Coordinates of N, CA and C and ligand atoms in Angstrom, one line a residue:
X1 N 68.0 186.6 130.6 CA 68.8 186.9 132.2 C 67.1 187.5 132.8
X2 N 67.0 187.3 133.9 CA 66.4 187.9 135.0 C 66.1 189.6 135.0
X3 N 65.0 189.9 135.7 CA 64.8 191.2 136.0 C 66.2 191.7 136.8
X4 N 65.9 190.6 138.1 CA 66.9 190.6 139.4 C 68.0 190.8 138.6
X5 N 68.6 189.5 137.8 CA 70.1 189.6 137.4 C 70.5 191.1 136.5
X6 N 69.4 191.6 135.5 CA 69.9 192.6 135.0 C 70.1 193.7 135.7
X7 N 69.1 194.2 136.9 CA 69.3 195.2 138.1 C 70.2 195.5 138.2
X8 N 70.9 193.8 138.8 CA 72.0 194.1 139.6 C 73.1 194.7 138.6
X9 N 73.2 193.6 137.4 CA 74.4 194.5 136.6 C 74.3 195.7 136.7
X10 N 73.4 196.7 136.4 CA 73.3 198.0 136.3 C 74.0 198.6 137.8
X11 N 73.8 198.0 139.0 CA 74.2 198.5 139.9 C 75.7 197.9 139.8
X12 N 76.4 197.1 139.4 CA 77.4 196.8 139.6 C 78.4 197.4 138.4
X13 N 77.7 198.2 137.5 CA 78.8 199.4 136.4 C 78.4 200.7 137.0
X14 N 77.3 201.2 138.1 CA 77.3 202.1 139.0 C 78.3 201.9 139.7
X15 N 78.7 200.9 140.5 CA 79.6 200.8 141.7 C 80.8 201.1 141.0
X16 N 81.0 200.4 139.8 CA 82.3 200.8 139.1 C 83.0 202.3 138.9
X17 N 81.7 203.0 138.5 CA 82.0 204.4 138.2 C 82.3 204.8 139.6
X18 N 81.3 204.7 140.9 CA 81.5 205.4 141.6 C 83.0 205.2 142.7
X19 N 83.4 204.1 142.5 CA 84.5 203.6 142.7 C 85.7 204.4 142.1
X20 N 85.8 204.2 140.7 CA 86.8 205.2 139.9 C 86.9 206.8 140.6
X21 N 85.6 207.3 140.6 CA 85.6 208.7 141.1 C 86.1 208.9 142.8
X22 N 85.8 207.7 143.6 CA 86.3 208.0 144.7 C 87.7 207.9 144.8
X23 N 88.2 206.9 144.0 CA 89.8 207.2 143.9 C 90.3 208.4 143.8
X24 N 89.2 209.1 142.2 CA 89.8 210.7 141.9 C 90.0 210.7 143.1
X25 N 89.1 211.4 143.5 CA 88.5 212.2 144.7 C 89.6 211.9 146.0
X26 N 90.2 210.5 146.1 CA 90.8 210.5 147.4 C 92.3 211.0 147.0
X27 N 92.7 211.2 145.4 CA 93.7 211.6 145.0 C 93.8 212.8 145.4
X28 N 92.9 213.8 144.7 CA 93.0 215.5 145.1 C 92.8 215.5 146.3
X29 N 92.5 215.5 147.6 CA 92.2 215.2 149.0 C 93.7 214.8 149.2
X30 N 94.6 213.8 148.8 CA 95.7 214.0 149.3 C 96.9 214.8 148.9
X31 N 96.4 215.8 147.8 CA 97.1 216.6 147.0 C 97.1 218.0 148.2
X32 N 95.5 218.0 148.4 CA 95.3 219.1 149.6 C 95.6 218.8 150.5
X33 N 96.6 217.5 151.2 CA 96.9 217.4 152.7 C 98.5 217.6 152.4
X34 N 98.9 217.8 151.2 CA 100.4 218.2 150.9 C 100.4 219.5 151.2
X35 N 99.4 220.5 150.3 CA 99.3 221.7 150.6 C 99.0 222.3 152.1
X36 N 98.4 221.5 152.7 CA 98.2 222.0 154.2 C 99.3 221.9 154.8
X37 N 99.9 220.7 154.9 CA 101.2 220.3 155.3 C 102.3 221.5 155.4
X38 N 102.8 221.9 154.0 CA 103.3 222.7 153.5 C 102.9 224.4 154.2
X39 N 101.8 224.5 154.4 CA 101.0 225.8 154.7 C 100.8 225.8 156.2
X40 N 100.5 224.7 156.6 CA 100.2 224.6 158.2 C 98.6 224.8 158.6
X41 N 98.3 224.3 157.6 CA 96.5 224.3 158.2 C 96.1 223.0 158.4
X42 N 95.1 223.2 159.4 CA 94.3 222.0 159.8 C 93.7 221.2 158.6
X43 N 93.9 219.7 158.8 CA 92.5 219.1 158.0 C 91.4 219.1 158.1
X44 N 90.9 219.4 158.8 CA 89.2 219.4 159.3 C 89.0 221.1 158.9
X45 N 88.4 221.0 157.6 CA 87.7 222.6 157.5 C 86.0 222.4 157.7
X46 N 85.6 222.4 159.0 CA 84.0 222.5 159.5 C 83.4 223.4 158.1
X47 N 83.6 224.6 158.0 CA 82.9 225.5 157.0 C 83.0 224.6 155.6
X48 N 83.8 224.1 155.1 CA 84.3 224.1 154.1 C 83.0 222.6 153.7
X49 N 83.1 221.9 154.6 CA 82.4 220.7 154.4 C 80.8 220.9 154.7
X50 N 80.5 221.8 155.5 CA 78.8 222.1 155.2 C 78.9 222.8 154.2
X51 N 79.6 223.6 153.2 CA 79.3 224.1 151.7 C 79.1 222.8 151.0
X52 N 80.2 221.9 151.1 CA 80.1 220.7 150.4 C 78.8 219.8 150.4
X53 N 78.4 219.7 151.8 CA 77.0 218.8 151.9 C 76.0 219.5 151.3
X54 N 75.8 220.8 151.5 CA 74.6 221.7 150.5 C 74.9 221.7 149.0
X55 N 76.2 222.0 148.7 CA 76.4 221.7 147.3 C 75.8 220.8 146.9
X56 N 76.3 219.6 147.5 CA 75.6 217.9 146.8 C 74.1 217.7 147.1
X57 N 74.0 218.7 148.0 CA 72.1 218.3 147.9 C 71.8 219.0 146.9
X58 N 72.2 220.1 146.5 CA 71.4 221.2 145.4 C 71.7 220.5 143.6
X59 N 72.7 219.5 143.9 CA 72.7 218.7 142.5 C 71.7 217.8 142.6
X60 N 70.6 217.5 143.9 CA 69.6 216.3 143.2 C 68.6 216.8 142.5
X61 N 68.0 216.0 142.4 CA 66.5 216.0 141.7 C 65.5 215.8 142.1
X62 N 65.8 215.0 143.1 CA 64.8 213.9 143.8 C 65.2 214.5 145.5
X63 N 64.1 215.5 145.4 CA 64.2 216.2 147.1 C 64.1 215.3 148.1
X64 N 63.4 214.0 148.2 CA 63.7 213.2 149.2 C 64.5 212.4 149.6
X65 N 65.6 212.9 148.5 CA 67.1 211.6 148.9 C 68.0 212.6 149.3
X66 N 67.5 214.0 150.0 CA 68.6 215.2 150.6 C 69.3 214.2 151.9
X67 N 68.5 213.8 152.6 CA 69.2 213.5 153.7 C 70.3 212.2 153.5
X68 N 69.5 211.6 152.9 CA 71.1 210.5 151.8 C 72.3 210.8 151.5
X69 N 72.0 212.1 150.9 CA 73.1 212.9 150.0 C 73.8 213.7 151.2
X70 N 73.5 214.0 152.1 CA 74.0 215.0 153.3 C 75.0 213.7 154.0
X71 N 73.8 212.4 154.3 CA 75.1 211.4 155.3 C 76.0 210.9 154.5
X72 N 75.8 210.4 152.8 CA 76.5 209.9 152.3 C 78.2 211.0 152.2
X73 N 77.8 212.4 151.8 CA 78.8 213.3 151.9 C 79.8 213.3 153.4
X74 N 79.4 213.4 153.9 CA 79.4 213.4 155.4 C 80.4 212.3 155.9
X75 N 80.1 211.0 155.4 CA 81.0 209.7 155.1 C 81.9 209.8 154.3
X76 N 81.8 210.6 153.3 CA 82.7 210.5 152.0 C 84.1 211.4 152.6
X77 N 83.5 212.5 153.4 CA 84.4 213.6 154.0 C 85.1 213.0 155.1
X78 N 84.6 212.2 156.0 CA 85.1 211.5 157.0 C 86.7 210.5 156.7
X79 N 86.1 210.0 155.2 CA 87.0 208.7 154.6 C 88.3 210.3 154.3
X80 N 88.1 211.0 153.7 CA 89.0 211.9 152.9 C 90.0 212.4 154.0
X81 N 89.3 212.7 155.7 CA 90.3 213.8 156.0 C 91.0 212.4 156.6
X82 N 90.4 211.1 156.5 CA 91.4 210.1 157.3 C 92.3 209.7 156.7
X83 N 92.2 209.9 155.1 CA 93.2 209.6 154.5 C 94.5 210.4 154.3
X84 N 93.8 211.6 154.3 CA 94.4 213.0 154.4 C 95.4 212.6 156.1
X85 N 95.2 212.6 156.8 CA 96.1 212.2 158.2 C 96.8 211.5 158.1
X86 N 96.4 210.0 157.3 CA 97.0 208.8 157.1 C 98.5 209.4 156.4
X87 N 98.3 210.1 155.3 CA 99.0 210.6 154.1 C 100.3 211.2 154.9
X88 N 99.7 212.4 156.1 CA 100.5 213.1 156.6 C 101.5 212.5 157.3
X89 N 100.7 211.5 158.5 CA 101.6 210.4 159.2 C 102.5 210.1 158.2
X90 N 102.5 209.3 157.3 CA 103.6 208.3 156.7 C 104.4 208.9 155.8
X91 N 103.4 209.7 155.1 CA 104.2 210.5 154.5 C 105.1 210.0 153.0
X92 N 105.1 208.3 152.6 CA 105.2 207.7 151.8 C 105.0 208.3 150.2
X93 N 105.6 207.6 149.4 CA 105.4 207.5 148.1 C 103.6 207.1 147.3
X94 N 103.2 206.3 148.6 CA 101.8 205.7 148.1 C 100.5 206.8 148.4
X95 N 100.9 207.9 148.8 CA 100.1 208.6 149.1 C 100.3 210.0 148.5
Ligands
ISJ1 C1 89.8 218.3 151.1 C2 89.8 218.8 152.2 O1 89.6 218.7 153.5 C3 89.1 218.1 154.3 C4 88.2 217.6 153.2 C5 87.2 217.4 152.7 C6 86.6 217.1 151.7 O2 86.5 215.7 151.3 O3 85.9 217.5 150.6 C7 87.0 219.0 152.8 C8 87.2 219.9 153.8 C9 88.2 219.7 155.0 O4 87.5 218.8 155.9 C10 89.5 220.6 151.8 O5 90.1 221.2 152.6 O6 89.1 221.0 151.0

């Protein structure tokens, strides 16, 4: 196997793990949505999102990746909120 192929295999394995973790995160987010619905709490919590971004950046060892992780976290939470809203709207068993 050439080096390119070898590295792509590595990326594929990382993506598999990432997808599994994103799925897990989305499920927890959905549970939070249920709690919010029951307790009349809005989906967006801007303060919490700032903390999540800073926390995630702090996990990095490579400081040159700060802005990427900041952006990644923002995207992730945007999707998480979208999923929460979708679940609250439909309120089906799929969520
Ligand atoms: C999951 C929550 O809902 C929203 C999504 C967040 C996330 O995906 O981490 C964080 C804050 C909220 O805007 C939460 O309130 O914890």
